[in-house]
Amino acid sequence: MSSESEAADFNSHTAVGGEDMQLFKDAVRSLPSHVKDLLSIGVCMRCIFRLFGMHGHVYSCSSPSSLVMCAILGEPSCPEEHMAVSSLKGDEDKKDTSSSDDSEVEPEICSICLGILQFIYYDAKGMLVKKRSAISLALSISEQIKKEGNQLDSFSLEVSIPPVIQENEHNIHLYMKRKYRSELWFEERLSKCISTKEALKFAMANLLEKVLDVKSGPSSCRIRLTYAQTKPSSMVPNLAAGGEGCKRRKTVANPGFDSVNNKLVDASNECFDFSTTNRNALGESSTNGLEDHESSECIIFPKDKVNEPCHLVFLYYRTPIYIGGRYLKFSRNVSQTRWIIDDERMGEASVEEIIGGNILPACHGDSYKFHAAGREDIDVRMLGSGRPFLVEIQNARQVPSEALVKEIETKINNLNTKLVAVKNLKMVANEGWTLMHEGEAEKQKQYCALVWISRPLEDQDLQSIASLKDLQILQKTPIRVLHRRSPLEREKIIHWMKIETIAESSQYFLLHLCTQAGTYIKEFVHGDLGRTCPSIGSILGCRAEILQLDVTDVKMDCFLVE
């Protein structure tokens, strides 16, 4: 279905009339007659509904103008009512703030929600957008999501609003408490007030479910609407100086609005300012603060006429997805991660780039991060069952299927360079991350090192090395990494060792050993000028040098074939 026909279908389904009109009428008729007072000070209809604790689909209705609302209430017209019906007619949703049309009247901006529940806002380009209804905004969001090729099977809706909205909610609550707390309906209805965020979610969630054809709820796919205030608010005045008494304050900035302010004064001629000094959550304001100031302060709400809606930034994103497995590295000139020194690459490639560079395009993500259970030096091969790793994909627009993951694995393993291979590649949940890092600290690692010693190898040496079990060694931070590691002493365990002789060579041999994670193997062989003790050199009583090193096993349970 095209976006035009889809929009027409939804607009015809939710046009003002029929079930929507009846729902709107029923909602209005359930309100106290005093709502016309709120209309007169620029409170929008949806804010009125939420102030009186209404839930459900009434917020997604394409509500008629408040003139119609007055008619439903039996009022011929509402004082100071100039809310435009232009947002309910015409096909244009966007209009530059610098342009004007004499045939239309600019809509009022709600003095509480600043246009959020009227679906009026400035977009990312600073253009004024006037959506006719929640449906129009939902269709716009859906179009952007689909345009970027996002795959989603559910979504959660997130809303962020500026702090001034909560201040406005608190202030209107104080105003209504001052005027109507003696009314029977006051405590029951206003105690059920819902927030602007909740009301917007009532308006949008169900419609987004329909246009996106997925359910809302806890999900890795997030639709986020972030509203920001256009400029600092002058809506909330400060407390008056002590001893000013009960003098009515007049706003000189907008004399034409004085009549509205005058209507806010209680019939007893007592008046007070809204104060944010004793501000808590809506409906939980400090009673003492209200009582202390109501006899000496003047309420003026709103202080200035509201004419600037909020800026809206729409963002769709997916929380990171993880693809894990084990990698093998066959080259002694490949680093684990991209390694650049003074703008010069070290090594011919990196494990990170080879694996992540092939996974990211398949997921259509923004970027990736590579995580591994430890690391080996650039000149050390990773053999055996491989080293566990995770690739974290940021904002993936596509979640690869099991079949596609297998295709990625095959593609990496068939690269002409044959530098890196992967095993057991699969999608994993957050548990995979936890499992990898829990096992990292406790894991054992096996190595095979090519060693040279300064004297011929003897049979006694083989037995001496093989007899050492769970040998405790003390290692100071190696000289070669002191520039980037803290100078510490570390106790490590060599679980077992054995020597494999090389035919026709008396001074070269292969040393197989299993160690605790974090052991510096090169330093354990040559002693690092006495910084590792004991070492192979000190045990054999001669000079020892390591020529090559391979990791042959990383003993961890994660990402093994089940």
Coordinates of C-alpha atoms in Angstrom, one line a residue:
M1 CA 0.0 0.0 0.0
S2 CA 1.4 3.4 -1.0
S3 CA 1.9 6.1 1.7
E4 CA -0.8 8.2 0.0
S5 CA -3.4 5.4 0.1
E6 CA -2.3 4.4 3.5
A7 CA -2.7 8.0 4.8
A8 CA -6.1 8.3 3.1
D9 CA -7.2 5.0 4.7
F10 CA -6.2 6.1 8.1
N11 CA -7.6 9.6 7.8
S12 CA -10.9 8.2 6.6
H13 CA -11.0 5.7 9.5
T14 CA -10.3 8.3 12.1
A15 CA -11.9 11.4 10.7
V16 CA -13.8 13.6 13.1
G17 CA -17.2 11.9 12.9
G18 CA -18.6 8.5 13.5
E19 CA -17.0 6.6 16.3
D20 CA -14.3 9.1 16.9
M21 CA -16.7 12.0 17.2
Q22 CA -18.9 9.9 19.6
L23 CA -15.8 9.0 21.7
F24 CA -14.8 12.7 21.8
K25 CA -18.4 13.8 22.8
D26 CA -18.6 11.2 25.5
A27 CA -15.2 12.3 26.9
V28 CA -16.1 16.0 26.9
R29 CA -19.5 15.4 28.5
S30 CA -17.8 13.5 31.3
L31 CA -15.8 16.6 32.2
P32 CA -16.9 19.2 34.8
S33 CA -18.2 22.4 33.2
H34 CA -15.3 24.3 34.6
V35 CA -13.1 23.1 31.7
K36 CA -14.1 26.3 29.8
D37 CA -11.9 28.1 32.3
L38 CA -9.0 26.0 31.2
L39 CA -9.7 26.6 27.5
S40 CA -9.8 30.3 28.1
I41 CA -6.2 30.3 29.4
G42 CA -4.9 28.3 26.4
V43 CA -4.9 24.7 27.7
C44 CA -5.4 22.3 24.8
M45 CA -8.1 19.6 24.8
R46 CA -5.8 16.7 25.2
C47 CA -4.2 18.3 28.2
I48 CA -7.7 18.9 29.7
F49 CA -8.4 15.2 29.2
R50 CA -5.3 14.1 30.9
L51 CA -5.6 16.6 33.8
F52 CA -8.9 14.8 34.5
G53 CA -7.3 11.4 34.3
M54 CA -8.7 10.1 31.0
H55 CA -7.0 7.1 29.5
G56 CA -7.3 5.3 26.1
H57 CA -7.9 6.2 22.5
V58 CA -9.4 9.7 23.1
Y59 CA -5.9 11.1 22.7
S60 CA -5.5 9.6 19.2
C61 CA -8.9 11.0 18.0
S62 CA -8.7 13.7 15.3
S63 CA -10.4 16.0 17.8
P64 CA -12.4 18.9 16.5
S65 CA -11.7 22.5 17.5
S66 CA -12.4 23.7 21.0
L67 CA -15.3 25.7 19.5
V68 CA -17.0 22.4 18.9
M69 CA -16.0 21.4 22.4
C70 CA -17.8 24.5 23.8
A71 CA -20.8 23.6 21.8
I72 CA -20.8 20.1 23.3
L73 CA -20.7 21.7 26.7
G74 CA -23.6 23.9 25.8
E75 CA -21.6 27.1 25.6
P76 CA -22.2 29.4 22.7
S77 CA -18.5 30.3 22.6
C78 CA -15.5 30.3 24.8
P79 CA -14.0 33.5 26.0
E80 CA -10.6 34.3 24.4
E81 CA -11.1 31.3 22.2
H82 CA -9.1 31.7 19.0
M83 CA -7.7 28.2 18.4
A84 CA -7.5 27.6 14.7
V85 CA -9.2 24.9 12.8
S86 CA -6.6 25.3 10.1
S87 CA -4.7 22.2 11.4
L88 CA -7.8 20.1 10.6
K89 CA -8.2 21.3 7.0
G90 CA -5.9 21.5 4.0
D91 CA -3.3 19.0 2.9
E92 CA -0.1 20.8 4.0
D93 CA 1.5 19.7 7.2
K94 CA 4.5 21.9 7.0
K95 CA 4.8 25.7 6.9
D96 CA 7.7 28.0 7.3
T97 CA 7.4 30.2 10.4
S98 CA 8.3 33.2 8.3
S99 CA 5.3 32.7 6.0
S100 CA 1.7 33.5 6.8
D101 CA -1.6 32.9 5.1
D102 CA -4.4 35.4 5.8
S103 CA -7.0 32.7 5.0
E104 CA -5.8 30.7 8.0
V105 CA -5.6 31.6 11.7
E106 CA -2.4 30.5 13.4
P107 CA -3.2 27.8 16.0
E108 CA -2.8 28.5 19.7
I109 CA 0.1 26.7 21.3
C110 CA -1.0 24.9 24.5
S111 CA 0.2 26.8 27.6
I112 CA 1.0 23.5 29.3
C113 CA 2.3 21.0 26.7
L114 CA 3.7 23.6 24.3
G115 CA 2.1 21.9 21.3
I116 CA 3.3 18.4 22.0
L117 CA -0.2 17.0 22.3
Q118 CA -1.4 19.2 19.5
F119 CA 1.3 17.6 17.2
I120 CA 2.8 21.0 16.4
Y121 CA 6.6 21.3 16.5
Y122 CA 9.7 22.5 14.8
D123 CA 11.5 19.8 12.9
A124 CA 15.3 19.3 12.6
K125 CA 15.5 21.9 9.9
G126 CA 13.7 24.5 12.0
M127 CA 10.5 24.3 9.9
L128 CA 7.2 24.6 11.7
V129 CA 5.2 21.3 11.3
K130 CA 1.5 21.2 12.1
K131 CA 0.2 17.6 12.0
R132 CA -3.5 17.3 11.7
S133 CA -3.7 14.4 14.1
A134 CA -1.7 11.6 15.8
I135 CA -2.3 9.5 12.7
S136 CA -0.4 12.0 10.6
L137 CA 2.6 12.0 12.9
A138 CA 2.5 8.1 13.1
L139 CA 2.5 7.9 9.3
S140 CA 5.4 10.3 9.1
I141 CA 7.4 8.2 11.6
S142 CA 6.5 5.0 9.8
E143 CA 7.7 6.5 6.4
Q144 CA 11.1 7.4 7.9
I145 CA 11.6 4.0 9.4
K146 CA 10.7 2.1 6.2
K147 CA 12.7 4.5 4.1
E148 CA 15.8 3.5 5.9
G149 CA 15.1 -0.2 5.3
N150 CA 14.7 -1.1 9.0
Q151 CA 13.5 -4.5 9.9
L152 CA 11.5 -4.7 13.1
D153 CA 9.2 -7.3 14.7
S154 CA 8.2 -5.1 17.7
F155 CA 9.0 -1.7 19.1
S156 CA 9.0 0.3 22.3
L157 CA 8.1 4.0 22.3
E158 CA 10.3 6.4 24.3
V159 CA 9.4 10.1 24.9
S160 CA 11.5 12.8 26.3
I161 CA 10.1 16.3 27.2
P162 CA 11.7 19.4 28.5
P163 CA 11.4 20.1 32.3
V164 CA 9.2 23.2 31.7
I165 CA 6.3 20.8 30.9
Q166 CA 6.4 19.3 34.3
E167 CA 6.6 22.8 35.8
N168 CA 3.6 23.8 33.8
E169 CA 1.7 20.7 35.0
H170 CA 2.5 21.5 38.6
N171 CA 1.5 25.1 38.2
I172 CA -1.9 24.3 36.6
H173 CA -2.5 21.8 39.4
L174 CA -1.9 24.5 42.0
Y175 CA -4.2 26.9 40.1
M176 CA -7.0 24.3 39.9
K177 CA -6.5 23.4 43.6
R178 CA -6.8 27.0 44.6
K179 CA -10.0 27.5 42.6
Y180 CA -11.8 24.2 42.7
R181 CA -10.6 22.2 45.7
S182 CA -14.0 22.7 47.3
E183 CA -15.7 21.0 44.4
L184 CA -16.8 17.4 44.8
W185 CA -15.1 16.2 41.7
F186 CA -11.7 17.8 42.5
E187 CA -9.9 15.2 44.6
E188 CA -11.3 12.2 42.7
R189 CA -10.5 13.5 39.2
L190 CA -7.3 15.4 39.6
S191 CA -5.7 12.6 41.6
K192 CA -5.9 10.5 38.5
C193 CA -4.0 13.0 36.3
I194 CA -1.7 11.4 33.7
S195 CA 1.5 13.0 32.4
T196 CA 2.2 14.5 29.0
K197 CA 4.4 11.5 28.2
E198 CA 1.7 9.0 29.0
A199 CA -0.9 10.9 27.0
L200 CA 1.4 11.0 24.0
K201 CA 2.0 7.3 24.3
F202 CA -1.7 6.7 24.4
A203 CA -2.1 8.8 21.3
M204 CA 0.8 7.2 19.3
A205 CA 1.5 3.6 20.4
N206 CA -1.7 2.0 19.0
L207 CA -1.5 3.9 15.7
L208 CA 2.2 3.0 15.3
E209 CA 1.3 -0.6 15.8
K210 CA -1.2 -0.3 12.9
V211 CA 1.0 1.5 10.4
L212 CA 4.1 -0.6 11.2
D213 CA 2.1 -3.8 11.6
V214 CA 4.0 -4.9 14.7
K215 CA 3.2 -4.9 18.4
S216 CA 4.6 -2.4 20.9
G217 CA 6.2 -3.4 24.2
P218 CA 9.6 -4.2 25.6
S219 CA 11.8 -4.4 22.5
S220 CA 15.3 -3.9 21.2
C221 CA 13.8 -1.6 18.6
R222 CA 13.2 1.9 20.0
I223 CA 11.2 4.8 18.6
R224 CA 12.3 7.9 20.5
L225 CA 10.6 11.3 20.3
T226 CA 12.7 14.0 22.0
Y227 CA 11.1 17.3 22.5
A228 CA 13.3 20.3 23.5
Q229 CA 12.1 23.8 24.4
T230 CA 12.7 26.5 21.8
K231 CA 14.0 29.0 24.3
P232 CA 14.1 29.4 28.1
S233 CA 10.6 29.7 29.5
S234 CA 9.2 32.8 31.1
M235 CA 6.1 30.9 32.1
V236 CA 7.0 30.4 35.7
P237 CA 7.5 33.6 37.8
N238 CA 9.6 33.6 40.9
L239 CA 8.2 34.1 44.4
A240 CA 7.4 37.6 45.3
A241 CA 9.5 39.4 47.9
G242 CA 8.2 39.0 51.4
G243 CA 5.7 41.5 52.6
E244 CA 4.4 42.4 49.2
G245 CA 1.0 41.3 50.3
C246 CA -1.9 40.4 48.1
K247 CA -1.4 42.9 45.3
R248 CA -2.6 41.8 41.8
R249 CA 0.2 41.9 39.3
K250 CA -0.4 43.0 35.8
T251 CA 1.6 41.8 32.8
V252 CA 2.7 44.9 30.8
A253 CA 4.4 42.9 28.1
N254 CA 1.0 41.8 26.7
P255 CA -1.8 44.1 27.8
G256 CA -4.3 42.3 25.6
F257 CA -3.8 39.2 27.8
D258 CA -4.7 41.0 31.0
S259 CA -8.3 40.0 30.7
V260 CA -7.2 36.3 30.7
N261 CA -5.1 36.9 33.8
N262 CA -7.9 38.6 35.6
K263 CA -10.1 35.6 35.1
L264 CA -7.7 33.6 37.2
V265 CA -8.3 35.6 40.3
D266 CA -10.5 34.0 42.9
A267 CA -13.9 35.6 43.5
S268 CA -12.8 36.6 47.0
N269 CA -10.2 38.8 45.4
E270 CA -7.4 36.7 46.9
C271 CA -4.6 36.0 44.5
F272 CA -1.2 34.2 44.4
D273 CA 1.7 33.4 42.2
F274 CA 2.6 30.0 41.0
S275 CA 5.8 29.0 42.7
T276 CA 8.3 26.3 41.8
T277 CA 10.2 26.6 45.0
N278 CA 8.2 23.9 46.7
R279 CA 7.8 21.8 43.5
N280 CA 7.5 18.0 43.6
A281 CA 5.9 15.6 41.1
L282 CA 2.5 16.5 39.7
G283 CA -0.2 15.9 42.2
E284 CA 2.4 15.7 45.0
S285 CA 3.0 19.4 45.6
S286 CA 3.9 20.7 49.0
T287 CA 0.6 21.5 50.8
N288 CA 2.5 23.7 53.2
G289 CA 4.2 25.6 50.4
L290 CA 0.8 26.3 48.8
E291 CA -0.9 27.3 52.0
D292 CA 2.1 29.5 53.1
H293 CA 1.9 31.6 49.9
E294 CA -1.6 31.5 48.7
S295 CA -2.6 34.5 50.9
S296 CA 0.2 36.7 49.9
E297 CA 1.2 35.7 46.4
C298 CA -0.5 36.1 43.0
I299 CA -1.1 33.4 40.4
I300 CA -0.5 34.6 36.9
F301 CA -0.8 31.7 34.4
P302 CA 0.5 31.8 31.8
K303 CA 2.8 34.8 32.5
D304 CA 3.4 35.4 28.8
K305 CA 1.4 34.2 25.8
V306 CA 2.8 31.0 24.5
N307 CA 3.6 31.1 20.8
E308 CA 6.6 28.8 20.4
P309 CA 6.2 25.0 20.2
C310 CA 9.0 22.6 21.0
H311 CA 11.6 21.2 18.7
L312 CA 11.1 17.5 17.9
V313 CA 14.0 15.1 17.1
F314 CA 12.8 11.7 15.9
L315 CA 15.2 8.8 16.3
Y316 CA 14.7 5.2 15.5
Y317 CA 17.4 2.8 16.7
R318 CA 18.0 -0.8 17.7
T319 CA 19.9 -1.7 20.8
P320 CA 23.1 -3.5 20.0
I321 CA 23.0 -7.0 18.6
Y322 CA 25.8 -9.5 19.2
I323 CA 27.3 -12.1 16.9
G324 CA 29.8 -14.4 18.6
G325 CA 32.1 -17.3 17.8
R326 CA 35.8 -18.3 18.0
Y327 CA 38.5 -17.0 15.7
L328 CA 41.8 -18.5 14.6
K329 CA 44.7 -16.4 13.4
F330 CA 47.3 -18.1 11.1
S331 CA 49.6 -15.2 10.4
R332 CA 52.4 -13.7 12.5
N333 CA 51.8 -10.3 11.0
V334 CA 48.1 -9.7 11.9
S335 CA 47.1 -7.8 15.0
Q336 CA 43.9 -8.5 16.9
T337 CA 42.6 -4.9 16.6
R338 CA 43.5 -2.2 14.2
W339 CA 47.0 -0.9 15.2
I340 CA 48.2 2.4 14.0
I341 CA 51.4 4.2 15.2
D342 CA 52.3 7.6 13.9
D343 CA 49.8 7.2 11.0
E344 CA 51.5 3.9 10.0
R345 CA 49.7 0.6 10.1
M346 CA 51.3 -2.2 12.1
G347 CA 50.8 -5.5 10.4
E348 CA 49.0 -6.3 7.2
A349 CA 45.5 -6.6 8.7
S350 CA 43.6 -7.1 11.9
V351 CA 41.3 -9.8 13.2
E352 CA 38.8 -7.1 14.1
E353 CA 38.6 -5.6 10.6
I354 CA 38.4 -9.0 8.8
I355 CA 35.6 -10.3 11.0
G356 CA 33.7 -7.1 11.7
G357 CA 34.1 -5.8 8.2
N358 CA 32.2 -8.8 6.9
I359 CA 29.5 -8.9 9.5
L360 CA 28.6 -5.2 9.5
P361 CA 27.3 -4.9 5.9
A362 CA 25.1 -8.0 6.4
C363 CA 23.4 -6.2 9.4
H364 CA 23.2 -2.8 7.7
G365 CA 24.4 -1.3 11.0
D366 CA 26.0 2.1 11.8
S367 CA 29.2 0.7 13.3
Y368 CA 30.6 -2.3 15.2
K369 CA 32.8 -3.0 18.2
F370 CA 35.0 -6.0 18.6
H371 CA 35.4 -7.8 21.9
A372 CA 37.6 -10.8 22.6
A373 CA 38.4 -13.0 25.6
G374 CA 42.0 -11.8 26.0
R375 CA 44.4 -11.1 23.2
E376 CA 47.6 -12.4 21.6
D377 CA 50.6 -10.4 20.3
I378 CA 50.7 -9.6 16.6
D379 CA 53.5 -12.2 16.1
V380 CA 51.6 -15.0 17.9
R381 CA 49.3 -17.3 16.1
M382 CA 45.9 -18.4 17.5
L383 CA 45.3 -22.1 16.8
G384 CA 43.3 -25.0 18.2
S385 CA 39.7 -24.3 19.1
G386 CA 40.2 -20.6 18.7
R387 CA 39.6 -17.5 20.9
P388 CA 36.0 -16.5 21.9
F389 CA 34.9 -13.1 20.5
L390 CA 31.8 -11.0 20.1
V391 CA 31.0 -8.4 17.4
E392 CA 28.7 -5.8 18.8
I393 CA 26.6 -4.2 16.0
Q394 CA 25.3 -0.7 16.6
N395 CA 21.8 0.1 15.3
A396 CA 21.5 -2.9 13.0
R397 CA 18.7 -2.3 10.5
Q398 CA 18.6 -6.0 9.7
V399 CA 18.9 -8.9 12.1
P400 CA 20.7 -11.7 10.2
S401 CA 19.0 -15.1 10.1
E402 CA 20.8 -18.3 11.1
A403 CA 21.3 -19.1 7.5
L404 CA 22.9 -15.7 6.8
V405 CA 25.2 -16.0 9.7
K406 CA 26.5 -19.3 8.3
E407 CA 27.0 -17.6 5.0
I408 CA 29.1 -14.9 6.7
E409 CA 31.2 -17.6 8.4
T410 CA 31.8 -19.3 5.1
K411 CA 32.7 -16.0 3.4
I412 CA 35.3 -15.2 6.0
N413 CA 36.8 -18.7 5.9
N414 CA 37.1 -18.6 2.1
L415 CA 38.9 -15.3 1.9
N416 CA 41.9 -15.5 -0.4
T417 CA 44.3 -14.1 2.3
K418 CA 43.7 -17.1 4.6
L419 CA 44.8 -14.9 7.5
V420 CA 41.9 -15.5 9.8
A421 CA 39.1 -18.1 10.2
V422 CA 36.0 -18.3 12.4
K423 CA 34.2 -21.2 14.0
N424 CA 30.7 -21.6 15.5
L425 CA 29.5 -18.1 14.4
K426 CA 26.0 -17.4 15.7
M427 CA 23.7 -14.7 17.1
V428 CA 23.9 -14.5 20.9
A429 CA 22.0 -12.6 23.5
N430 CA 23.5 -10.5 26.3
E431 CA 24.1 -13.8 28.2
G432 CA 26.9 -14.5 25.7
W433 CA 28.7 -11.3 26.7
T434 CA 28.4 -12.2 30.4
L435 CA 29.6 -15.8 29.9
M436 CA 32.6 -14.6 27.9
H437 CA 33.8 -12.1 30.5
E438 CA 33.0 -14.4 33.5
G439 CA 35.2 -17.1 32.0
E440 CA 37.9 -14.7 30.9
A441 CA 39.3 -14.2 34.4
E442 CA 39.3 -17.9 35.3
K443 CA 40.3 -19.5 31.9
Q444 CA 43.4 -21.5 31.3
K445 CA 45.4 -21.2 28.1
Q446 CA 47.7 -23.6 26.4
Y447 CA 50.7 -22.6 24.4
C448 CA 53.4 -24.1 22.2
A449 CA 56.7 -22.1 22.2
L450 CA 59.8 -22.7 20.1
V451 CA 62.7 -22.2 22.6
W452 CA 66.5 -21.9 22.2
I453 CA 68.8 -22.4 25.2
S454 CA 72.5 -21.6 25.5
R455 CA 73.6 -25.2 26.1
P456 CA 72.6 -28.7 24.8
L457 CA 69.3 -30.1 26.2
E458 CA 69.7 -33.1 28.5
D459 CA 67.3 -35.9 29.4
Q460 CA 67.3 -34.6 33.0
D461 CA 65.9 -31.3 31.7
L462 CA 62.9 -33.0 30.3
Q463 CA 62.1 -34.7 33.6
S464 CA 62.8 -31.5 35.6
I465 CA 60.3 -29.5 33.5
A466 CA 57.6 -32.2 33.4
S467 CA 57.7 -32.6 37.2
L468 CA 56.7 -29.0 37.9
K469 CA 52.9 -28.9 38.6
D470 CA 51.0 -25.7 39.5
L471 CA 54.2 -23.7 39.7
Q472 CA 53.7 -20.3 41.2
I473 CA 55.6 -17.5 39.5
L474 CA 55.9 -13.8 40.2
Q475 CA 55.9 -11.4 37.2
K476 CA 56.6 -7.7 37.3
T477 CA 55.1 -5.8 34.4
P478 CA 57.3 -6.7 31.4
I479 CA 59.7 -4.0 30.1
R480 CA 58.2 -4.2 26.6
V481 CA 54.8 -3.0 27.9
L482 CA 55.7 -0.7 30.7
H483 CA 54.9 2.3 28.5
R484 CA 51.2 1.3 28.5
R485 CA 50.7 -0.9 31.6
S486 CA 50.9 -0.1 35.3
P487 CA 54.1 -1.3 37.1
L488 CA 52.6 -4.1 39.1
E489 CA 53.6 -7.5 40.4
R490 CA 51.4 -10.4 39.4
E491 CA 51.2 -13.9 40.8
K492 CA 50.5 -16.5 38.2
I493 CA 50.3 -20.3 38.0
I494 CA 51.9 -22.6 35.4
H495 CA 49.7 -25.6 35.7
W496 CA 51.9 -28.0 33.7
M497 CA 54.8 -28.1 31.2
K498 CA 56.4 -30.6 28.9
I499 CA 59.3 -30.5 26.4
E500 CA 59.1 -31.9 22.9
T501 CA 62.5 -32.4 21.4
I502 CA 63.4 -31.5 17.8
A503 CA 65.2 -34.1 15.7
E504 CA 68.9 -33.3 15.1
S505 CA 68.8 -30.2 17.3
S506 CA 70.2 -30.2 20.8
Q507 CA 69.6 -26.5 21.7
Y508 CA 66.1 -26.0 20.2
F509 CA 62.9 -27.6 21.5
L510 CA 59.1 -27.1 21.7
L511 CA 57.8 -26.1 25.1
H512 CA 54.1 -27.0 25.7
L513 CA 52.5 -25.5 28.7
C514 CA 49.2 -24.7 30.3
T515 CA 49.0 -21.4 32.3
Q516 CA 46.6 -19.2 34.2
A517 CA 45.1 -16.4 32.1
G518 CA 47.2 -13.3 32.0
T519 CA 50.6 -15.0 32.2
Y520 CA 53.3 -13.4 30.1
I521 CA 54.7 -16.4 28.3
K522 CA 57.6 -14.7 26.5
E523 CA 58.9 -13.3 29.8
F524 CA 58.4 -16.7 31.5
V525 CA 60.8 -18.2 29.0
H526 CA 63.6 -15.6 29.1
G527 CA 63.1 -14.1 32.5
D528 CA 62.9 -10.4 31.4
L529 CA 66.1 -9.5 33.2
G530 CA 65.0 -11.1 36.4
R531 CA 61.5 -9.5 36.4
T532 CA 59.9 -12.9 36.1
C533 CA 60.9 -15.5 38.6
P534 CA 61.3 -18.4 38.3
S535 CA 61.6 -18.7 34.5
I536 CA 62.7 -21.4 32.0
G537 CA 66.1 -19.9 32.0
S538 CA 66.5 -20.0 35.8
I539 CA 65.0 -23.5 36.1
L540 CA 67.4 -24.9 33.5
G541 CA 70.3 -22.8 34.7
C542 CA 71.1 -21.2 31.3
R543 CA 70.1 -18.5 29.0
A544 CA 66.8 -19.1 27.2
E545 CA 65.1 -17.3 24.4
I546 CA 61.7 -17.7 22.8
L547 CA 61.7 -17.7 19.0
Q548 CA 58.0 -18.3 18.2
L549 CA 54.8 -18.7 20.1
D550 CA 51.4 -20.2 19.3
V551 CA 48.2 -20.2 21.4
T552 CA 46.9 -23.8 21.1
D553 CA 43.8 -23.6 23.3
V554 CA 41.7 -21.2 25.3
K555 CA 39.8 -23.3 27.8
M556 CA 36.4 -21.6 28.0
D557 CA 32.9 -23.0 27.5
C558 CA 31.4 -20.3 25.4
F559 CA 30.9 -20.7 21.6
L560 CA 32.0 -24.3 21.6
V561 CA 30.1 -26.8 19.4
E562 CA 27.3 -28.3 21.4

